[in-house]
Amino acid sequence: MNRRIFMSVHECEEDLLGVVKAVRQQGLKIVDIYTPYPVHGLDRAAGFGPSRLPWICFVLGLLGAGLKVWFEFWTTAQDWPINVGGKPWDSLPAFIPVTFEVMVLFAGVGTVIALFIATPLYPGKKAVTPFARTTDDRFALLLEEEDATFDPDQVRMLCERYNAVRVEEREEKY
Amino acid sequence: MSMVLIPEKDNTGNDPTQRPELILGQPDFAQLTESVCRVSEAPSPPRVWYVALSISLAFTIILHVMIAYLLWEGTGVWGIQIPVAWGWAIANFVFWVGIGHAGTLISAILFLFRQKWRTSINRFAEAMTIFAVICAAIYPGIHIGRVWFAYWLFPIPNYLNLWPQFRSPLLWDVFAVSTYMIVSLLFWYVGMVPDLATFRDRAQTRVRQVVYGILALGWRGSSRQWHRYECAYLLLAGLATPLVLSVHSIVSFDFAVSLIPGWHTTIFPPYFVAGAIFSGFAMVVTLAIPARYLFDLKHIITLRHLENMNKIILVTGMMVGYAYGIEFFIAWYSGNPTEAFVFFNRALGPYAWAYWTMISCNVLIPQFFWFKKCRTSIWFMFIVCIFVNIGMWFERFVIVVTSLSRDFLPSSWGYFRPTLIDVMTFAGTFGLFFTLFLLFCRFLPIVAMAEVKSILPKAGLDSGPHHGHGQYWGEIPYQHDEAAKEGGAGV
Amino acid sequence: MPHETPKELLRLNEAAPRLFRNACLLGIAGLVVSLLIAVSVDGGVKRAYHSYLMNFCYFLSLSLGGLVFVMIQHLSRAGWSVVVRRISEAVAANVLFLVVLFVPILFGMHHLFPWTREELVASDPLLQWKQPYLNVPFFIIRCLIYFGVWCGLSYFLLRWSQEQDDSRSPALTLRMERWSAPGILLFAITVTFASFDLLMSRDPHWFSTIYGVYYFGGSFLGFVSLLPVIFFALRLNGYIRRSVTAEHFHDLGKLMLGFTVFWAYIAFSQFLLIWYADLPEETGWYARRLEGQWGWLSFLLLAGHFIIPFIGLLFRYPKRRLRYLAPWGLFILVMHWLDLYWLSMPEFYWGVEGADTGVIPFHLLDLTTLLGIGGFFLAGTIQWLRDCSLIPEGDPRLKESLSFENA
């Protein structure tokens, strides 16, 4: 299926934030926004909800810590108890450092994997950017021309009010 | 060297009414991208780079030869001897791990403290961290003697059905250093992905397109990606912050849980962490000064960045000095004769030369940084930082050797002497460190471009200079009532 | 809204004298009741001194936390914290009142510090060894130095800041910044030795090099937990409802979370090293704190001083809402009090033959002296804020602070 994409390119984040707010007020459908760096306040302007990554991080951290405490207890006190310096079999204070490290390991690695799955990012993935300079110095807003009510001329004027340096329409397969 | 004669633009002024420029010359986004990318895109790097790389490679080869010789002959080729069984290997391990602390401190802790100046230096400080940890990790591996059993350090089921001893601080170290290595690597790489995408999109050659294309993982810089990316970055920073503290604390546990006088003291964990940050920042400054000249990044890594790092060096140097002092005081106050003896012996015994080198380099010399002239003079700070690097190595040497060489049994007392192999192995790790660093400078984005862009005045995050005096009341920009309401205006 | 005059109550004005009087009355009542109990109960004087010292150290820690907080803000040229700095300065300057409240301790030293009792020293070689440091004249000289440093720093940092309200001179910001650098150095040294003298030397055999850091960690945590409580009280009465926003509470919440972890880190470091080495000269201190009822208190601290507030403050939601943050602040303040109790009170039995050391010697005096010193502490804070704005109006970074947002 094909869809028509309307792209507006801007030079600074103020213009971008302005135009994003304006098109959202008009009820237009934003396909995506491309920026060279994380623009402060764009999440709110584009209406994204909070990310769920903190929960993944928290749960994995707990899981890592829990598993490690169990493992340390099992190896040291159950599977093959060895008397070391008269320390108790279940030397909980001595287990804490490694438990902490494993918690951080699980939470950290898990967060990155979750990020790569959600974003999605993996080696060999083809990057689809509207044009090369969005990773350098250009901010691009992509709108979908959903139906006949979408008036390209009117939207073009709107974007130009926010100093669009380039406006174009293109056909895209998806 | 003539390059130092180029006048520095001084942006270290302190006017409380406005925030200083962090990036000089008001570059726009494209100019900034250009000045970072050209380091890697230039057809050939500066000639100095080749010279430095050849020297570093030569030392790396020496390192490999030394390790091979050690494995062939056994650890007897080092100066270690009972009771000084730890010798240089552990001193060097702690030295390198310590240096590896500044990178994650800059990227995580300074991030949480919203220190915008970190963006200019965090990338290569993180790289330095990883390379330092690699150098550190070599030592415990080869120190165990029979390296082919090194996998016993990890809890892998084996035919003896034995598990590693989780009560042992040396095992905590294995977990701490490996976790630190993995998380720092991820932090570094995740932070680099957007910049790698910039490299990819600018690539002129097929090789660069493919290589950076793979490394950039298909990053597009779409707002949905950024949204999650920022969240993940914050989480990693939140995790890395306690991790940094934990790693050197655990390294200090290696010493402090024991009964050895001079090692067993409760201040060790925070004292080691402060020392690690101290030495790490000294190394960052030592590397930043030549790098900014060599790759023409003086407008991105400015005098202000260097001055800020020098201030951190001053503060952490004082913390280290505080710990030295408290240790000494408690050694007397405790009334424990062996403890008192160890400290007396450190200051006046056979290793007094090492002890006073350490005190001079770590406590006395950084005091120059009280003076702004010293903090902002490139030559001066470079020399001070070299001294700090030396001093922090001697700190570890003093800790390891003075306590061990004076065992509880006076008949086993002796004087530790390193062998040539010790010295060459240590020199070799510097070769490895600089080789990796030079390769990094040439092939990867040396400055976090996306992050620096977000603090350029053009990005609008800086609200610009404040207005003149006497006008505050008329135009206080109260927070949108949303935030006030959320805070519970009506309680 | 640019030119609308904000309807923001930033001065205590006529409320101040009434509040001051009530707080003073509370303080007087607390101390008088304590005195009455002390003289009427058998052994009450000794008990009262122990409670008094502990509560003194509690409020001292809050003031010192405030002092170091203010100095760190100056040194780091912080923008976000300007609106919360005036209250911090006032809390820090309470040290000047605490000096007066310190005087009674000097008269009860033989109840509090075993090393002042000649009969104990005569039979104890360790105490004799420590005599060059642990003796009464030197103790008093040291205390003079500590309080001199703290009073000087906190007084001038408050006064210069108040001066700036009118003059709006950025030069004052620079001056405060300049003095904060040596200030922090002096602070670190004085707080360390003060904690050795006032708390650690209550068990004169025991020693720990991290002790000063432990007391500092608790102090800073106590202070950043006190701030939301103060703001809650002020807002309840209609003050500073707009200048200090969710963004500032968010940051205070982060500091509370961070220092909860820092405290746990320091406490665990000290415990682990002593537990692991298991040397008799050190473990005795922990053994006493893990014995009988004290063991329960230790576990309570593990849960209440670390695990519960850590989870409670981990997520963003409670940090940005004062109605949740202030109760957490209060909770941590209670835990910080218990922490000082745990540090200090087991030594009540030091040198006492045949005491049942496993029993927590809780006494009504613990609470009456808390109210007594607390009343004066509150009165002091109000006194410092009587004639000035509740935020540093003349600070050149005020605007940045007001419009601050967490990225």
Coordinates of C-alpha atoms in Angstrom, one line a residue, chain C residues 22-326:
Chain C
N22 CA 5.3 29.6 70.6
A23 CA 8.5 27.8 69.5
C24 CA 10.4 29.3 72.5
L25 CA 7.6 28.2 74.8
L26 CA 7.9 24.7 73.4
G27 CA 11.6 24.7 74.0
I28 CA 11.4 26.0 77.5
A29 CA 8.6 23.6 78.4
G30 CA 10.6 20.7 77.0
L31 CA 13.8 21.6 78.9
V32 CA 11.9 22.4 82.1
V33 CA 10.1 19.1 82.1
S34 CA 13.4 17.3 81.3
L35 CA 15.0 19.1 84.3
L36 CA 12.1 18.1 86.6
I37 CA 12.2 14.5 85.5
A38 CA 16.0 14.5 85.8
V39 CA 16.1 15.7 89.4
S40 CA 13.1 13.7 90.6
V41 CA 14.1 10.2 89.2
D42 CA 16.9 8.1 90.6
G43 CA 19.9 8.4 88.3
G44 CA 17.9 10.9 86.2
V45 CA 20.6 13.4 85.8
K46 CA 22.9 10.9 84.0
R47 CA 20.0 9.7 81.9
A48 CA 19.0 13.3 81.0
Y49 CA 22.5 14.1 79.9
H50 CA 22.6 11.1 77.6
S51 CA 19.3 12.1 76.0
Y52 CA 20.4 15.7 75.8
L53 CA 23.7 14.9 74.1
M54 CA 22.0 12.7 71.6
N55 CA 19.3 15.2 70.7
F56 CA 21.9 17.9 70.6
C57 CA 23.9 15.9 68.0
Y58 CA 20.7 15.3 66.1
F59 CA 19.9 19.0 65.7
L60 CA 23.5 19.8 65.2
S61 CA 23.6 17.4 62.3
L62 CA 20.6 19.1 60.7
S63 CA 22.3 22.5 60.9
L64 CA 25.6 21.2 59.7
G65 CA 23.8 19.5 56.8
G66 CA 22.3 22.9 55.9
L67 CA 25.7 24.5 56.1
V68 CA 27.4 22.2 53.8
F69 CA 24.4 22.2 51.4
V70 CA 24.7 26.0 51.2
M71 CA 28.4 25.9 50.6
I72 CA 28.1 23.3 47.9
Q73 CA 25.5 25.4 46.1
H74 CA 27.8 28.3 46.1
L75 CA 30.8 26.4 45.0
S76 CA 29.0 24.6 42.2
R77 CA 27.4 27.9 41.2
A78 CA 24.1 26.1 41.3
G79 CA 21.1 27.7 39.7
W80 CA 18.3 25.4 40.5
S81 CA 18.7 25.6 44.3
V82 CA 18.5 29.4 44.7
V83 CA 14.9 29.4 45.8
V84 CA 15.5 26.8 48.6
R85 CA 18.7 28.4 49.8
R86 CA 17.5 31.0 52.2
I87 CA 15.7 28.5 54.4
S88 CA 18.9 26.4 54.3
E89 CA 21.0 29.4 55.3
A90 CA 18.6 30.0 58.3
V91 CA 18.8 26.3 59.4
A92 CA 22.5 26.4 59.1
A93 CA 22.8 29.6 61.1
N94 CA 21.0 27.8 64.0
V95 CA 24.4 26.7 65.0
L96 CA 24.7 30.0 66.7
F97 CA 21.9 29.1 69.1
L98 CA 23.2 25.5 69.5
V99 CA 26.4 26.9 71.0
V100 CA 24.3 28.1 73.9
L101 CA 22.6 24.8 74.2
F102 CA 26.0 23.1 74.2
V103 CA 27.1 24.7 77.4
P104 CA 25.2 22.2 79.7
I105 CA 27.0 19.3 78.1
L106 CA 30.3 20.7 79.4
F107 CA 29.0 20.3 83.0
G108 CA 27.9 16.7 82.4
M109 CA 31.0 15.4 80.8
H110 CA 31.7 12.9 83.5
H111 CA 28.3 11.3 82.8
L112 CA 28.8 11.2 79.1
F113 CA 32.4 10.5 78.4
P114 CA 34.1 7.7 80.3
W115 CA 37.6 9.2 79.5
T116 CA 36.8 12.1 81.8
R117 CA 36.4 9.8 84.8
E118 CA 39.7 9.5 86.6
E119 CA 38.9 6.2 88.3
L120 CA 38.3 4.6 84.9
V121 CA 41.4 6.1 83.4
A122 CA 43.6 5.0 86.2
S123 CA 42.8 1.4 85.6
D124 CA 42.8 1.5 81.8
P125 CA 46.1 1.7 79.9
L126 CA 44.2 2.4 76.6
L127 CA 42.6 5.5 78.1
Q128 CA 45.9 6.6 79.4
W129 CA 47.4 6.3 76.0
K130 CA 44.6 8.5 74.6
Q131 CA 45.0 11.1 77.3
P132 CA 46.9 13.5 75.1
Y133 CA 43.9 13.8 72.9
L134 CA 41.0 12.8 75.2
N135 CA 41.3 15.3 78.0
V136 CA 38.9 18.0 79.2
P137 CA 40.9 21.2 78.4
F138 CA 41.8 20.0 74.9
F139 CA 38.2 18.9 74.3
I140 CA 36.9 22.3 75.2
I141 CA 39.5 24.0 73.0
R142 CA 38.5 21.8 70.1
C143 CA 34.8 22.5 70.7
L144 CA 35.6 26.2 70.6
I145 CA 37.3 25.8 67.3
Y146 CA 34.4 23.7 65.8
F147 CA 31.7 26.1 66.9
G148 CA 33.8 29.0 65.9
V149 CA 34.2 27.7 62.4
W150 CA 30.6 26.7 62.0
C151 CA 29.2 29.9 63.5
G152 CA 31.5 32.1 61.4
L153 CA 30.7 30.4 58.1
S154 CA 26.9 30.0 58.7
Y155 CA 26.5 33.5 60.0
F156 CA 28.3 35.3 57.2
L157 CA 26.8 33.1 54.5
L158 CA 23.3 34.1 55.8
R159 CA 24.2 37.8 56.3
W160 CA 25.7 38.3 52.9
S161 CA 22.8 36.6 51.3
Q162 CA 20.4 38.8 53.2
E163 CA 22.5 41.8 52.2
Q164 CA 22.1 40.8 48.6
D165 CA 18.3 41.0 48.9
D166 CA 18.6 44.7 48.9
S167 CA 21.9 45.4 47.1
R168 CA 21.4 42.8 44.4
S169 CA 25.1 42.9 44.0
P170 CA 26.7 39.9 42.1
A171 CA 29.9 40.7 44.0
L172 CA 28.3 39.2 47.1
T173 CA 27.7 35.9 45.2
L174 CA 31.4 35.9 44.3
R175 CA 32.3 36.6 47.9
M176 CA 30.2 33.7 49.2
E177 CA 31.6 31.4 46.6
R178 CA 35.1 32.4 47.5
W179 CA 34.6 31.7 51.2
S180 CA 32.8 28.4 50.6
A181 CA 35.9 26.8 49.2
P182 CA 38.1 27.0 52.3
G183 CA 34.8 26.7 54.2
I184 CA 34.1 23.2 53.0
L185 CA 37.7 22.2 53.8
L186 CA 37.3 23.5 57.4
F187 CA 33.9 21.9 57.6
A188 CA 35.2 18.5 56.6
I189 CA 37.9 18.6 59.3
T190 CA 35.7 20.0 62.1
V191 CA 32.8 17.7 61.5
T192 CA 35.0 14.7 61.5
F193 CA 36.7 15.5 64.7
A194 CA 33.5 16.8 66.3
S195 CA 31.9 13.4 65.5
F196 CA 34.9 11.7 67.0
D197 CA 34.7 13.8 70.1
L198 CA 30.9 14.0 70.7
L199 CA 29.9 10.5 69.7
M200 CA 32.7 8.1 69.0
S201 CA 34.7 8.9 72.2
R202 CA 31.6 7.8 74.2
D203 CA 33.1 4.4 73.7
P204 CA 36.7 5.5 74.1
H205 CA 38.1 2.0 73.2
W206 CA 36.5 1.9 69.8
F207 CA 37.6 3.6 66.7
S208 CA 36.6 3.8 63.0
T209 CA 38.2 6.0 60.4
I210 CA 35.0 6.3 58.4
Y211 CA 33.0 7.6 61.4
G212 CA 33.2 11.3 60.3
V213 CA 31.9 10.4 56.9
Y214 CA 29.1 8.4 58.4
Y215 CA 28.0 11.4 60.6
F216 CA 28.3 13.7 57.6
G217 CA 26.2 11.3 55.4
G218 CA 23.4 11.2 58.0
S219 CA 23.6 15.0 58.5
F220 CA 23.2 15.8 54.8
L221 CA 20.4 13.3 54.4
G222 CA 18.7 14.7 57.5
F223 CA 18.9 18.2 56.1
V224 CA 17.6 17.5 52.6
S225 CA 14.7 15.6 54.2
L226 CA 14.0 18.5 56.5
L227 CA 13.6 20.9 53.6
P228 CA 10.4 19.4 52.1
V229 CA 8.9 19.2 55.6
I230 CA 9.6 23.0 56.1
F231 CA 8.2 23.8 52.7
F232 CA 5.1 21.7 53.5
A233 CA 4.6 23.7 56.7
L234 CA 5.1 27.0 54.9
R235 CA 2.8 26.2 52.1
L236 CA 0.1 25.0 54.4
N237 CA 0.2 28.5 55.8
G238 CA 0.2 30.1 52.4
Y239 CA 3.8 31.0 52.0
I240 CA 6.0 30.5 48.9
R241 CA 3.4 28.6 46.8
R242 CA 4.7 29.6 43.5
S243 CA 8.5 30.1 43.6
V244 CA 9.3 26.6 44.7
T245 CA 7.8 24.1 42.3
A246 CA 7.5 20.5 41.6
E247 CA 10.9 20.8 39.8
H248 CA 12.7 21.8 42.9
F249 CA 11.0 19.1 45.0
H250 CA 12.0 16.7 42.3
D251 CA 15.6 17.6 42.8
L252 CA 15.3 17.5 46.6
G253 CA 13.7 14.1 46.3
K254 CA 16.7 13.0 44.2
L255 CA 19.1 14.2 46.8
M256 CA 17.1 12.3 49.5
L257 CA 17.2 9.2 47.4
G258 CA 20.9 9.6 46.6
F259 CA 21.9 10.2 50.2
T260 CA 19.8 7.4 51.5
V261 CA 22.0 5.2 49.3
F262 CA 25.1 7.1 50.3
W263 CA 24.3 6.5 54.0
A264 CA 23.7 2.8 53.3
Y265 CA 26.9 2.6 51.4
I266 CA 29.0 4.1 54.3
A267 CA 27.1 2.1 56.9
F268 CA 27.6 -1.1 55.0
S269 CA 31.3 -0.3 54.3
Q270 CA 31.9 0.2 58.0
F271 CA 29.9 -2.9 59.0
L272 CA 31.3 -5.3 56.4
L273 CA 35.0 -4.5 57.2
I274 CA 34.5 -4.9 60.9
W275 CA 32.3 -8.0 60.6
Y276 CA 34.7 -9.6 58.2
A277 CA 37.9 -9.0 60.0
D278 CA 36.2 -9.9 63.3
L279 CA 38.9 -8.2 65.5
P280 CA 37.8 -8.1 69.2
E281 CA 38.9 -4.5 69.5
E282 CA 36.3 -3.5 66.9
T283 CA 33.5 -6.0 66.8
G284 CA 32.5 -5.2 70.4
W285 CA 30.9 -2.1 69.2
Y286 CA 28.7 -3.9 66.7
A287 CA 28.2 -6.9 69.1
R288 CA 26.5 -4.5 71.5
R289 CA 24.3 -3.1 68.8
L290 CA 23.2 -6.5 67.6
E291 CA 22.5 -7.9 71.1
G292 CA 18.9 -8.2 72.5
Q293 CA 16.6 -5.3 71.7
W294 CA 19.4 -3.4 69.9
G295 CA 19.5 -6.1 67.2
W296 CA 15.9 -5.2 66.4
L297 CA 16.8 -1.6 66.2
S298 CA 19.6 -2.4 63.9
F299 CA 17.3 -4.3 61.6
L300 CA 14.8 -1.5 61.8
L301 CA 17.5 0.9 60.6
L302 CA 18.4 -1.4 57.7
A303 CA 14.8 -1.4 56.6
G304 CA 13.7 2.0 57.5
H305 CA 16.8 4.0 56.9
F306 CA 17.5 2.4 53.6
I307 CA 15.2 -0.2 52.0
I308 CA 11.8 1.4 52.5
P309 CA 12.8 5.1 51.7
F310 CA 14.9 3.8 48.7
I311 CA 11.9 2.1 47.2
G312 CA 9.6 4.9 48.2
L313 CA 11.7 7.6 46.5
L314 CA 12.9 5.6 43.5
F315 CA 10.2 6.6 41.1
R316 CA 9.4 10.0 39.8
Y317 CA 5.9 10.4 41.1
P318 CA 6.4 10.9 44.8
K319 CA 9.4 13.1 44.3
R320 CA 7.4 15.7 42.3
R321 CA 4.6 16.0 44.8
L322 CA 5.1 17.7 48.1
R323 CA 2.2 15.9 49.7
Y324 CA 4.2 12.7 49.3
L325 CA 7.7 14.0 49.6
A326 CA 7.2 15.8 52.9

